[in-house]
Coordinates of C-alpha atoms in Angstrom, one line a residue:
M80 CA 192.9 318.4 149.9
S81 CA 194.7 318.3 153.4
E82 CA 194.9 315.9 155.8
H83 CA 192.1 315.7 158.8
T84 CA 192.7 313.7 162.1
N85 CA 189.3 313.5 164.0
T86 CA 190.4 314.5 167.5
T87 CA 191.1 316.9 170.1
P88 CA 192.1 320.3 168.5
T89 CA 195.8 320.1 170.8
D90 CA 198.8 319.2 169.2
S91 CA 199.0 316.2 171.4
D92 CA 200.0 312.7 171.0
E93 CA 197.2 311.0 171.2
P94 CA 195.7 308.7 168.4
G95 CA 193.4 309.8 166.2
V96 CA 191.9 308.8 162.5
T97 CA 193.8 310.5 159.7
V98 CA 191.2 311.6 156.3
R99 CA 192.7 311.6 153.4
T100 CA 189.2 312.1 151.1
H101 CA 187.0 313.8 149.9
T102 CA 184.8 310.8 150.4
E103 CA 186.8 310.4 154.1
L104 CA 185.9 313.2 155.2
A105 CA 182.6 312.8 154.0
D106 CA 182.2 309.1 156.2
A107 CA 183.4 311.1 159.2
L108 CA 180.9 314.1 159.6
P109 CA 178.0 311.7 161.3
Y110 CA 180.6 310.2 163.7
L111 CA 181.4 314.2 165.1
L112 CA 178.0 315.2 165.4
G113 CA 176.4 311.4 166.3
F114 CA 174.0 311.3 163.8
Q115 CA 173.5 312.0 160.2
P116 CA 172.8 315.4 159.2
D117 CA 170.1 316.3 156.8
E118 CA 168.9 319.6 155.5
S119 CA 171.9 321.5 157.5
L120 CA 174.6 323.5 157.1
V121 CA 177.5 322.0 159.1
L122 CA 181.0 324.1 159.8
V123 CA 183.5 322.6 161.7
A124 CA 187.3 324.2 162.7
V125 CA 190.5 322.8 162.3
H126 CA 193.6 323.5 164.6
G127 CA 197.5 322.8 163.9
S128 CA 199.6 321.8 161.6
R129 CA 197.8 318.4 161.5
G130 CA 194.2 319.9 161.1
R131 CA 193.0 318.4 164.0
F132 CA 188.9 318.8 164.3
G133 CA 187.4 321.1 167.3
G134 CA 184.5 323.3 167.3
R135 CA 181.3 322.5 165.3
V136 CA 177.8 324.4 164.5
T137 CA 174.8 323.5 162.9
V138 CA 172.5 324.9 161.5
G139 CA 169.4 324.3 159.0
I140 CA 169.0 325.5 155.8
P141 CA 167.3 328.4 155.1
T142 CA 164.9 328.2 152.3
D143 CA 164.8 331.2 150.9
P144 CA 168.4 331.7 149.8
A145 CA 167.6 335.4 150.0
D146 CA 168.0 334.7 153.9
W147 CA 171.9 333.1 153.2
A148 CA 173.9 335.2 153.4
V149 CA 172.9 336.8 156.9
V150 CA 173.2 333.0 157.9
A151 CA 176.6 331.9 156.8
D152 CA 178.0 335.3 158.5
A153 CA 176.2 334.4 161.7
V154 CA 177.0 330.7 161.8
T155 CA 180.6 331.8 160.8
D156 CA 181.2 334.1 163.4
A157 CA 179.5 331.9 166.2
L158 CA 182.1 329.3 165.0
V159 CA 184.9 331.5 165.0
T160 CA 184.9 333.2 168.2
G161 CA 183.6 329.6 170.1
S162 CA 186.5 328.2 168.9
T163 CA 188.7 331.7 170.0
R164 CA 187.4 331.0 173.2
R165 CA 188.7 328.0 174.1
H166 CA 191.3 327.0 171.7
G167 CA 192.4 330.1 170.1
L168 CA 191.5 330.9 166.2
P169 CA 191.2 328.0 164.3
D170 CA 193.2 327.6 161.5
G171 CA 190.4 326.8 159.0
I172 CA 186.9 326.0 158.6
V173 CA 185.2 322.7 157.1
A174 CA 181.5 323.2 154.9
F175 CA 179.3 320.6 154.8
L176 CA 176.4 321.2 153.0
C177 CA 173.9 318.5 153.6
R178 CA 170.9 318.8 151.2
E179 CA 168.7 315.4 150.0
P180 CA 167.4 315.9 146.0
G181 CA 163.9 317.0 146.6
P182 CA 161.3 316.1 143.1
G183 CA 162.8 316.3 139.6
E184 CA 166.1 317.2 141.5
N185 CA 169.8 314.7 141.4
G186 CA 172.6 315.5 143.6
T187 CA 174.0 317.4 140.7
T188 CA 171.3 320.4 140.7
V189 CA 171.3 320.4 144.7
M190 CA 175.2 321.3 144.7
E191 CA 174.2 323.4 142.0
Y192 CA 172.1 325.2 143.6
L193 CA 174.1 325.7 147.1
R194 CA 176.9 326.7 145.3
P195 CA 176.1 330.5 146.7
L196 CA 175.5 329.7 149.8
A197 CA 179.5 328.2 149.7
Q198 CA 180.5 331.2 148.7
H199 CA 178.8 333.5 151.3
L200 CA 180.4 331.2 154.1
R201 CA 184.3 331.6 152.1
L202 CA 183.3 335.3 152.3
A203 CA 182.7 335.2 155.7
A204 CA 184.9 333.0 156.8
G205 CA 188.0 335.6 155.3
A206 CA 186.5 338.4 156.5
R207 CA 187.8 336.8 160.0
D208 CA 190.9 336.0 158.9
V209 CA 190.1 332.4 158.7
P210 CA 190.4 330.2 155.1
V211 CA 187.7 327.7 154.6
V212 CA 189.9 325.0 153.3
D213 CA 187.1 322.3 152.3
A214 CA 183.3 323.1 151.4
L215 CA 181.7 319.9 150.5
C216 CA 177.9 319.6 149.0
L217 CA 176.9 315.9 150.7
S218 CA 173.8 314.7 148.7
D219 CA 172.1 311.8 147.0
H220 CA 174.7 309.2 148.8
R221 CA 178.1 311.2 146.9
C222 CA 180.0 314.1 147.9
W223 CA 181.1 317.5 145.9
S224 CA 183.7 319.9 146.6
Y225 CA 183.3 323.8 146.4
C226 CA 187.5 324.0 146.8
C227 CA 189.1 321.6 145.1
P228 CA 189.4 321.8 141.0
D229 CA 190.9 318.8 140.1
P230 CA 188.1 316.6 138.4
A231 CA 190.4 313.7 138.8
C232 CA 190.1 314.3 142.1
C233 CA 186.9 315.7 142.7
P234 CA 184.5 314.6 139.7
P235 CA 181.7 316.8 137.8
E236 CA 179.8 314.2 138.9
G237 CA 180.5 313.6 142.5
S238 CA 182.3 311.0 144.3
A239 CA 180.4 308.3 145.5
Q240 CA 180.6 307.7 149.3
K241 CA 181.2 304.4 150.6
P242 CA 177.6 302.3 152.4
P243 CA 177.6 303.5 156.3
G244 CA 180.1 301.4 158.1
T245 CA 182.4 300.6 155.7
S246 CA 184.9 303.0 156.1
A247 CA 187.9 303.4 157.9
V248 CA 186.4 306.1 160.1
A249 CA 183.3 304.0 161.0
A250 CA 185.7 301.4 161.9
A251 CA 187.5 303.3 163.9
A252 CA 184.4 304.9 165.7
A253 CA 183.5 301.2 166.4
Y254 CA 186.6 300.2 168.2
A255 CA 186.3 303.4 170.3
G256 CA 182.3 303.0 171.2
M257 CA 181.3 305.7 169.0
T258 CA 177.7 305.5 167.6
V259 CA 175.4 307.1 165.3
R260 CA 172.1 308.0 166.5
G261 CA 170.3 308.0 162.9
S262 CA 169.4 311.3 161.2
L263 CA 168.5 315.0 162.5
R264 CA 165.2 314.2 161.6
A265 CA 164.5 311.2 163.0
M266 CA 165.5 312.7 166.3
Q267 CA 163.4 315.4 166.5
R268 CA 159.8 313.6 165.3
R269 CA 160.7 311.6 168.9
L270 CA 160.4 315.5 170.4
L271 CA 157.8 317.5 168.0
P272 CA 154.2 316.6 167.6
P273 CA 152.7 314.8 164.5
D274 CA 152.6 316.2 161.5
D275 CA 148.8 315.9 161.1
G276 CA 148.5 317.5 164.4
G277 CA 148.0 314.4 166.7
D278 CA 144.8 312.9 168.2
P279 CA 142.1 316.2 168.5
K280 CA 142.0 315.1 172.1
W281 CA 145.3 316.1 173.1
A282 CA 144.1 319.6 172.4
T283 CA 140.9 319.4 174.0
A284 CA 142.0 318.4 177.1
L285 CA 144.3 321.0 176.7
D286 CA 142.1 323.5 176.8
T287 CA 140.2 322.0 179.5
A288 CA 142.9 322.1 181.8
C289 CA 144.4 325.7 181.0
C290 CA 140.6 327.0 182.1
N291 CA 141.0 324.8 185.1
L292 CA 144.8 325.5 186.3
L293 CA 145.7 329.1 185.0
P294 CA 143.6 330.7 187.0
R295 CA 144.6 328.5 190.2
L296 CA 148.1 329.1 188.9
V297 CA 148.1 333.0 189.2
D298 CA 146.7 332.7 192.5
E299 CA 148.8 332.3 195.2
R300 CA 147.0 330.3 197.8
E301 CA 145.9 327.6 195.0
A302 CA 149.6 327.6 193.1
A303 CA 151.3 325.5 195.8
E304 CA 148.3 323.3 195.3
V305 CA 148.5 322.8 191.7
A306 CA 152.2 322.6 192.1
E307 CA 151.6 319.3 194.2
E308 CA 149.0 318.2 191.8
T309 CA 151.5 318.8 189.2
L310 CA 154.8 317.4 190.6
T311 CA 152.5 313.8 192.7
T312 CA 150.6 313.3 188.8
T313 CA 154.7 313.7 187.1
A314 CA 155.6 310.8 189.8
D315 CA 152.9 308.7 188.9
L316 CA 153.9 308.6 185.3
I317 CA 157.0 308.1 185.6
T318 CA 156.4 305.4 187.3
R319 CA 154.0 303.5 185.3
L320 CA 156.4 304.7 182.3
H321 CA 159.1 302.5 184.2
R322 CA 157.1 299.8 184.1
L323 CA 156.7 298.9 180.7
P324 CA 158.0 296.3 178.9
R325 CA 161.1 297.5 177.0
V326 CA 161.1 298.1 173.3
K327 CA 163.5 298.6 171.5
D328 CA 162.3 300.8 168.1
P329 CA 162.0 304.0 169.5
K330 CA 158.5 304.5 166.8
A331 CA 157.3 301.6 168.7
A332 CA 158.7 303.1 172.2
D333 CA 157.1 306.4 171.9
A334 CA 153.8 304.9 170.5
C335 CA 153.7 302.7 173.6
D336 CA 154.0 305.4 175.8
D337 CA 151.9 307.4 174.1
R338 CA 149.4 304.8 175.3
A339 CA 150.4 304.8 178.7
I340 CA 149.9 308.4 179.4
G341 CA 145.9 309.6 179.7
T342 CA 145.2 312.7 177.7
E343 CA 143.8 314.6 180.6
E344 CA 146.7 314.1 183.3
A345 CA 149.4 314.9 180.0
A346 CA 147.0 318.1 180.1
A347 CA 147.5 319.2 183.6
V348 CA 151.3 318.2 183.7
I349 CA 151.6 320.1 180.8
V350 CA 149.7 323.1 182.1
G351 CA 151.3 322.5 185.8
L352 CA 154.6 322.8 184.2
Q353 CA 154.2 326.5 182.7
D354 CA 154.8 327.5 186.7
R355 CA 158.7 327.8 187.3
E356 CA 158.8 326.6 190.0
T357 CA 157.2 323.4 189.2
R358 CA 159.3 322.6 186.8
D359 CA 162.3 323.4 188.8
R360 CA 161.4 320.3 191.3
A361 CA 161.0 318.2 187.9
A362 CA 163.9 318.9 186.9
E363 CA 165.2 316.6 190.1
W364 CA 164.3 313.1 188.3
M365 CA 167.6 313.4 186.3
E366 CA 169.7 310.8 187.2
G367 CA 169.9 306.8 188.4
P368 CA 166.8 304.9 187.7
L369 CA 164.3 307.8 187.3
A370 CA 166.2 309.3 183.9
P371 CA 165.5 306.7 181.7
P372 CA 161.1 307.1 182.5
A373 CA 161.2 311.1 182.7
L374 CA 163.1 311.5 180.0
R375 CA 160.5 309.1 178.2
L376 CA 158.0 311.5 180.0
W377 CA 159.3 314.7 178.5
R378 CA 159.5 313.3 175.1
A379 CA 155.2 312.0 175.4
L380 CA 154.4 315.7 176.9
A381 CA 156.3 317.8 174.2
R382 CA 154.8 315.4 171.5
R383 CA 151.2 316.9 173.0
C384 CA 152.2 320.7 172.5
T385 CA 150.1 320.9 169.4
G386 CA 148.1 324.0 168.1
A387 CA 147.6 327.3 169.9
Y388 CA 150.0 325.0 172.7
D389 CA 153.2 324.8 171.0
E390 CA 154.9 327.4 173.4
Y391 CA 154.0 325.0 175.7
A392 CA 156.5 322.5 174.8
A393 CA 159.5 324.8 175.7
A394 CA 158.9 323.2 179.2
P395 CA 158.7 319.6 178.9
L396 CA 162.0 320.2 175.7
A397 CA 164.0 321.7 177.8
L398 CA 163.7 319.0 180.3
A399 CA 164.0 316.4 178.2
G400 CA 167.3 318.2 176.9
W401 CA 168.4 318.6 181.0
V402 CA 167.6 314.9 181.6
A403 CA 169.3 313.9 178.2
W404 CA 172.3 316.1 179.7
S405 CA 172.3 314.5 183.3
S406 CA 172.3 311.0 181.5
G407 CA 175.7 311.8 179.1
D408 CA 173.6 311.9 176.2
R409 CA 174.7 315.5 174.5
T410 CA 173.4 315.1 171.1
E411 CA 170.0 314.5 172.2
A412 CA 170.3 317.7 174.8
R413 CA 171.6 319.5 172.0
V414 CA 168.5 318.8 169.8
A415 CA 166.1 318.6 172.7
L416 CA 167.0 322.0 174.0
A417 CA 167.0 323.9 170.3
L418 CA 163.6 323.1 169.7
A419 CA 163.0 324.6 173.4
L420 CA 164.0 327.3 172.3
R421 CA 163.2 326.9 168.7
A422 CA 159.3 327.1 170.5
D423 CA 160.3 329.6 172.5
S424 CA 163.3 332.2 171.8
D425 CA 163.8 333.5 175.0
Y426 CA 163.1 330.5 177.6
L427 CA 165.5 331.0 179.9
F428 CA 165.9 327.3 181.6
A429 CA 166.7 326.3 178.2
L430 CA 168.6 329.4 177.0
L431 CA 171.2 329.1 180.2
L432 CA 171.6 324.4 179.9
H433 CA 172.4 324.8 176.3
H434 CA 174.6 327.4 176.0
A435 CA 176.1 325.6 179.6
C436 CA 176.0 322.2 177.8
D437 CA 178.0 324.0 174.3
E438 CA 180.1 325.3 176.8
G439 CA 181.0 322.0 177.6
L440 CA 180.2 322.1 181.3
A441 CA 179.6 319.3 183.2
A442 CA 176.3 317.8 184.5
E443 CA 177.7 317.1 187.8
S444 CA 178.1 320.6 188.4
I445 CA 174.3 321.7 188.0
R446 CA 173.2 318.6 189.6
R447 CA 175.1 319.6 192.7
V448 CA 173.5 322.6 192.8
L449 CA 170.1 320.7 192.3
R450 CA 170.7 318.1 195.5
R451 CA 171.6 321.2 197.2
A452 CA 168.5 323.2 196.7
G453 CA 166.2 320.4 197.2
K454 CA 168.0 319.7 200.9
D455 CA 167.7 323.7 201.5
R456 CA 163.9 323.4 200.7
G457 CA 163.1 320.0 203.0
R458 CA 164.6 321.9 206.0
E459 CA 162.7 325.1 205.5
A460 CA 159.6 323.4 204.9
V461 CA 160.3 321.1 208.7
A462 CA 161.6 324.6 209.9
G463 CA 158.2 325.8 209.1
G464 CA 156.0 323.2 210.1
A465 CA 157.4 323.3 213.5
R466 CA 156.8 327.7 213.7
V467 CA 153.7 327.0 212.6
A468 CA 152.5 324.3 215.4
E469 CA 154.4 326.4 218.2
T470 CA 152.5 329.5 216.8
P471 CA 148.8 328.0 215.1
D472 CA 147.4 331.5 215.4
L473 CA 150.2 333.5 213.2
P474 CA 148.7 336.0 210.8
E475 CA 149.5 336.2 206.9
R476 CA 152.1 338.2 206.4
A477 CA 150.6 339.9 203.3
G478 CA 147.6 340.6 205.0
G479 CA 146.4 344.3 205.3
G480 CA 145.1 344.8 202.0
G481 CA 147.2 346.8 201.1
S482 CA 149.5 346.8 198.8
G483 CA 153.0 347.0 201.8
G484 CA 153.2 343.2 201.5
M485 CA 153.5 343.0 198.0
S486 CA 156.9 342.6 196.8
P487 CA 157.0 344.3 193.4
S488 CA 159.8 341.8 192.7
R489 CA 158.7 338.8 193.3
R490 CA 155.7 338.2 190.8
R491 CA 154.4 335.0 189.3
T492 CA 153.8 334.8 185.9
V493 CA 152.1 332.3 183.4
P494 CA 152.4 332.0 179.7
L495 CA 148.5 332.5 177.8
P496 CA 148.6 329.8 174.8
S497 CA 148.4 331.5 171.3
A498 CA 144.9 331.6 171.0
L499 CA 144.0 333.3 173.9
R500 CA 146.6 336.5 173.2
R501 CA 145.3 339.7 171.3
P502 CA 146.4 339.5 167.6
G503 CA 150.3 341.2 167.3
S504 CA 151.5 339.6 171.2
R505 CA 153.5 337.3 171.8
G506 CA 154.1 335.4 175.4
G507 CA 151.3 336.7 177.0
K508 CA 151.2 336.0 180.8
A509 CA 148.7 336.4 183.4
V510 CA 150.2 338.1 186.1
V511 CA 149.3 338.2 190.1
P512 CA 151.6 339.7 192.3
R513 CA 153.7 337.2 195.1
P514 CA 153.5 338.0 198.5
F515 CA 156.9 337.8 201.0
G516 CA 157.2 334.3 201.7
A517 CA 154.7 333.1 199.1
G518 CA 156.2 330.1 197.0
D519 CA 157.8 328.7 199.8
Q520 CA 156.6 325.3 201.7
G521 CA 154.3 326.8 204.0
A522 CA 151.9 325.0 206.8
G523 CA 149.6 324.3 204.5
T524 CA 151.9 322.2 202.1
V525 CA 154.0 320.4 204.5
R526 CA 153.9 317.5 203.4
P527 CA 155.4 314.5 206.2
G528 CA 158.0 312.1 205.3
G529 CA 158.7 313.5 201.9
A530 CA 159.1 317.3 202.4
G531 CA 160.9 319.6 199.7
R532 CA 161.4 316.9 196.9
P533 CA 158.7 315.3 194.3
A534 CA 157.8 312.0 195.8
L535 CA 157.8 309.0 193.6
P536 CA 155.1 306.6 194.9
V537 CA 155.7 303.1 195.7
R538 CA 153.5 300.2 194.5
Q539 CA 153.2 296.5 194.8
R540 CA 156.0 295.0 192.7
G541 CA 153.7 293.5 189.6
G542 CA 151.3 296.7 190.0
R543 CA 147.5 296.4 189.8
P544 CA 145.5 296.8 187.0
G545 CA 143.8 299.7 185.3
T546 CA 147.1 301.6 186.1
G547 CA 147.0 303.0 182.5
P548 CA 144.7 305.9 180.8
G549 CA 142.0 306.7 183.1
G550 CA 143.3 304.3 185.5
P551 CA 143.0 304.7 189.3
R552 CA 146.7 306.4 190.8
A553 CA 149.3 304.9 192.4
P554 CA 149.1 305.2 196.3
Y555 CA 151.0 308.2 197.8
G556 CA 154.7 307.4 198.4
A557 CA 156.4 306.8 201.6
G558 CA 160.2 308.1 202.8
P559 CA 162.7 308.7 200.2
G560 CA 165.5 305.0 199.9
R561 CA 164.4 301.7 199.7
G562 CA 161.3 300.5 200.6
P563 CA 160.8 297.2 202.0
S564 CA 160.7 293.7 200.0
G565 CA 157.9 293.4 197.4
Q566 CA 158.3 297.2 196.6
L567 CA 159.7 299.1 194.0
P568 CA 160.2 302.7 195.5
L569 CA 161.9 304.9 192.6
R570 CA 162.9 307.8 194.5
S571 CA 166.7 308.5 195.5
S572 CA 168.1 310.6 198.6
R573 CA 169.7 312.8 196.2
H574 CA 166.9 314.4 193.9
G575 CA 166.2 317.2 195.7
R576 CA 167.3 320.9 194.5
R577 CA 166.3 323.6 192.1
A578 CA 167.5 323.8 188.6
S579 CA 169.5 326.9 187.5
G580 CA 166.8 328.6 185.2
G581 CA 165.6 331.0 187.5
R582 CA 164.0 334.4 186.4
G583 CA 166.6 336.9 184.7
P584 CA 166.2 340.6 182.9
K585 CA 164.0 339.1 180.0
G586 CA 162.1 336.3 178.9
R587 CA 160.4 334.4 180.8
G588 CA 162.4 331.0 183.1

C-alpha cells in the first residue's frame, strides 16, 4: 500500500506521522475524526505525492443493500466536490467500512457482506477521475483491504489491530494533544432519548405545555410574554446546572442533570424554543462560564423530546451543536447538528450552522454577529421605552380591524407535534399574521437593567434549599457584569445577539 501522512493537505514541510501498513491506517482513523466510528462509512481525501489526508465524510451504512449504490455515489460526490473547492481535486480516496459483527457473524462474514459497497465506492470515485487508493473493512478488531491482492500483506483472515493507544499514531496524537471522544454511538446517546422512551411523565408534560403555550405563541401579544418566561426559566436552569458538583463520567453526569431539571419546566422550555426568535436569543449563552452548563441543558432537553415530539428536538440539538462549536469542539458540534437535521431536515438554523462548521468558518465570526444583534436589541428596547414614556396614549400600529396593518411577509410560525397533524402531513405549522413592529421589545416587554439580552439570575453563593426540580425559582438577575461579593453572576456583557438562523425561502428556521 502507499504511504500516507496525517497532516493538512498541502505540500508544506509540516511534521506529520507516516503510516505504512493497513493496521496503522486503521489506527489513525479515530484521530482523523475525533471519535471511534461504528456502523459507519468514512471517506478521506488524500492530496499530493505524499498522500496527505484532507477532507472527510462520515455517514451511516444503510441497512438495505439496495441503497448502497445511491449512498456511495452521494458521499463520493460530496467528498470530491468539497475537497476540490478547498484544496483542489483529490489525488485519491481512502475508504473505511466500519461495522461490528451481529449475532452469528464474525469479522470475515462482515467483510464479505460489505464487499459490494466497497465496489460501488470504487465505481463512483472512478466516474469522477479519482482513484480509491485503499478501501478497508474494520470489524471485530481486525482490518481487511479490498484493494490489496497480496495475501502476505493482507491475509484472508484479516490483520489484527493494535490495542487502543499503543500505536505510533496514538503516541504522536497524544504528544500533539489530540484525544478520541469514544464511539460515535456513545456521543449520540448523550443527545438522544433513551431507547425505552424515557420517563412517561416527559411526554405528558409536553402535551400539557403544548396545550398551554401553543395558543399563546401564535398570538402576537402573548408571544413576547412566553419568550420572556422561556428565557427566564432557561436562565434559572443554566444557573442550577452550573452549581451542581462536577461529575467526570458522562453517563453519570447526564443522569445528574436530568434529576436537576423539573419535568414541567423542561417541557415549557422545549415548547418555547420552537419560536425562532426565542431560540435565537437562547443561542446567546455560548461562551465563558455560560457555555458548559448551557450545553448540558440543551443535551438534557434534547433527550426529553420523545414520541410525537421528536421534531421538537431540532431546536435544542441545534443549540447544543452551536455551543459545542463555539467552545471549540467541532466533533460534538457536527454530531449534534447532524442529529438536528435528522429530527427536521428543513431546520434552517441547523442547516446553516452545519454548513458553516463543515466549511471551516471561525465561530468567532458568528459570535460577533450575535453580540452586535444583542446590543442593537438592547438599544431598541431602551429607545422604545423612552418613546412610550413620552407618548403614553400612542395608538396601536396594527389597529383598525383590517388587514392594512399586517405584513404578509412577517408571520410567526410554530411547529405542531406530529400527533396533532393531519395524516400524511409533515412539519405542520400554526400560523398567525404578525403586525408591523411586532416581535421587537416594546413598552410591555422592556425590562430595566437587562433589556435586550437573556438575563441570568443571581443567587447568594451556596444557593438555597429547594432549587431542584419543583423548587422555587431563583430571583431575577440584576444588570450585567460582576455582582457584589457573595453573589455568583453568570452574565456577560458579550452575551446579547441574534443567531444567523433566520427564515429562508423554505423550511423553518
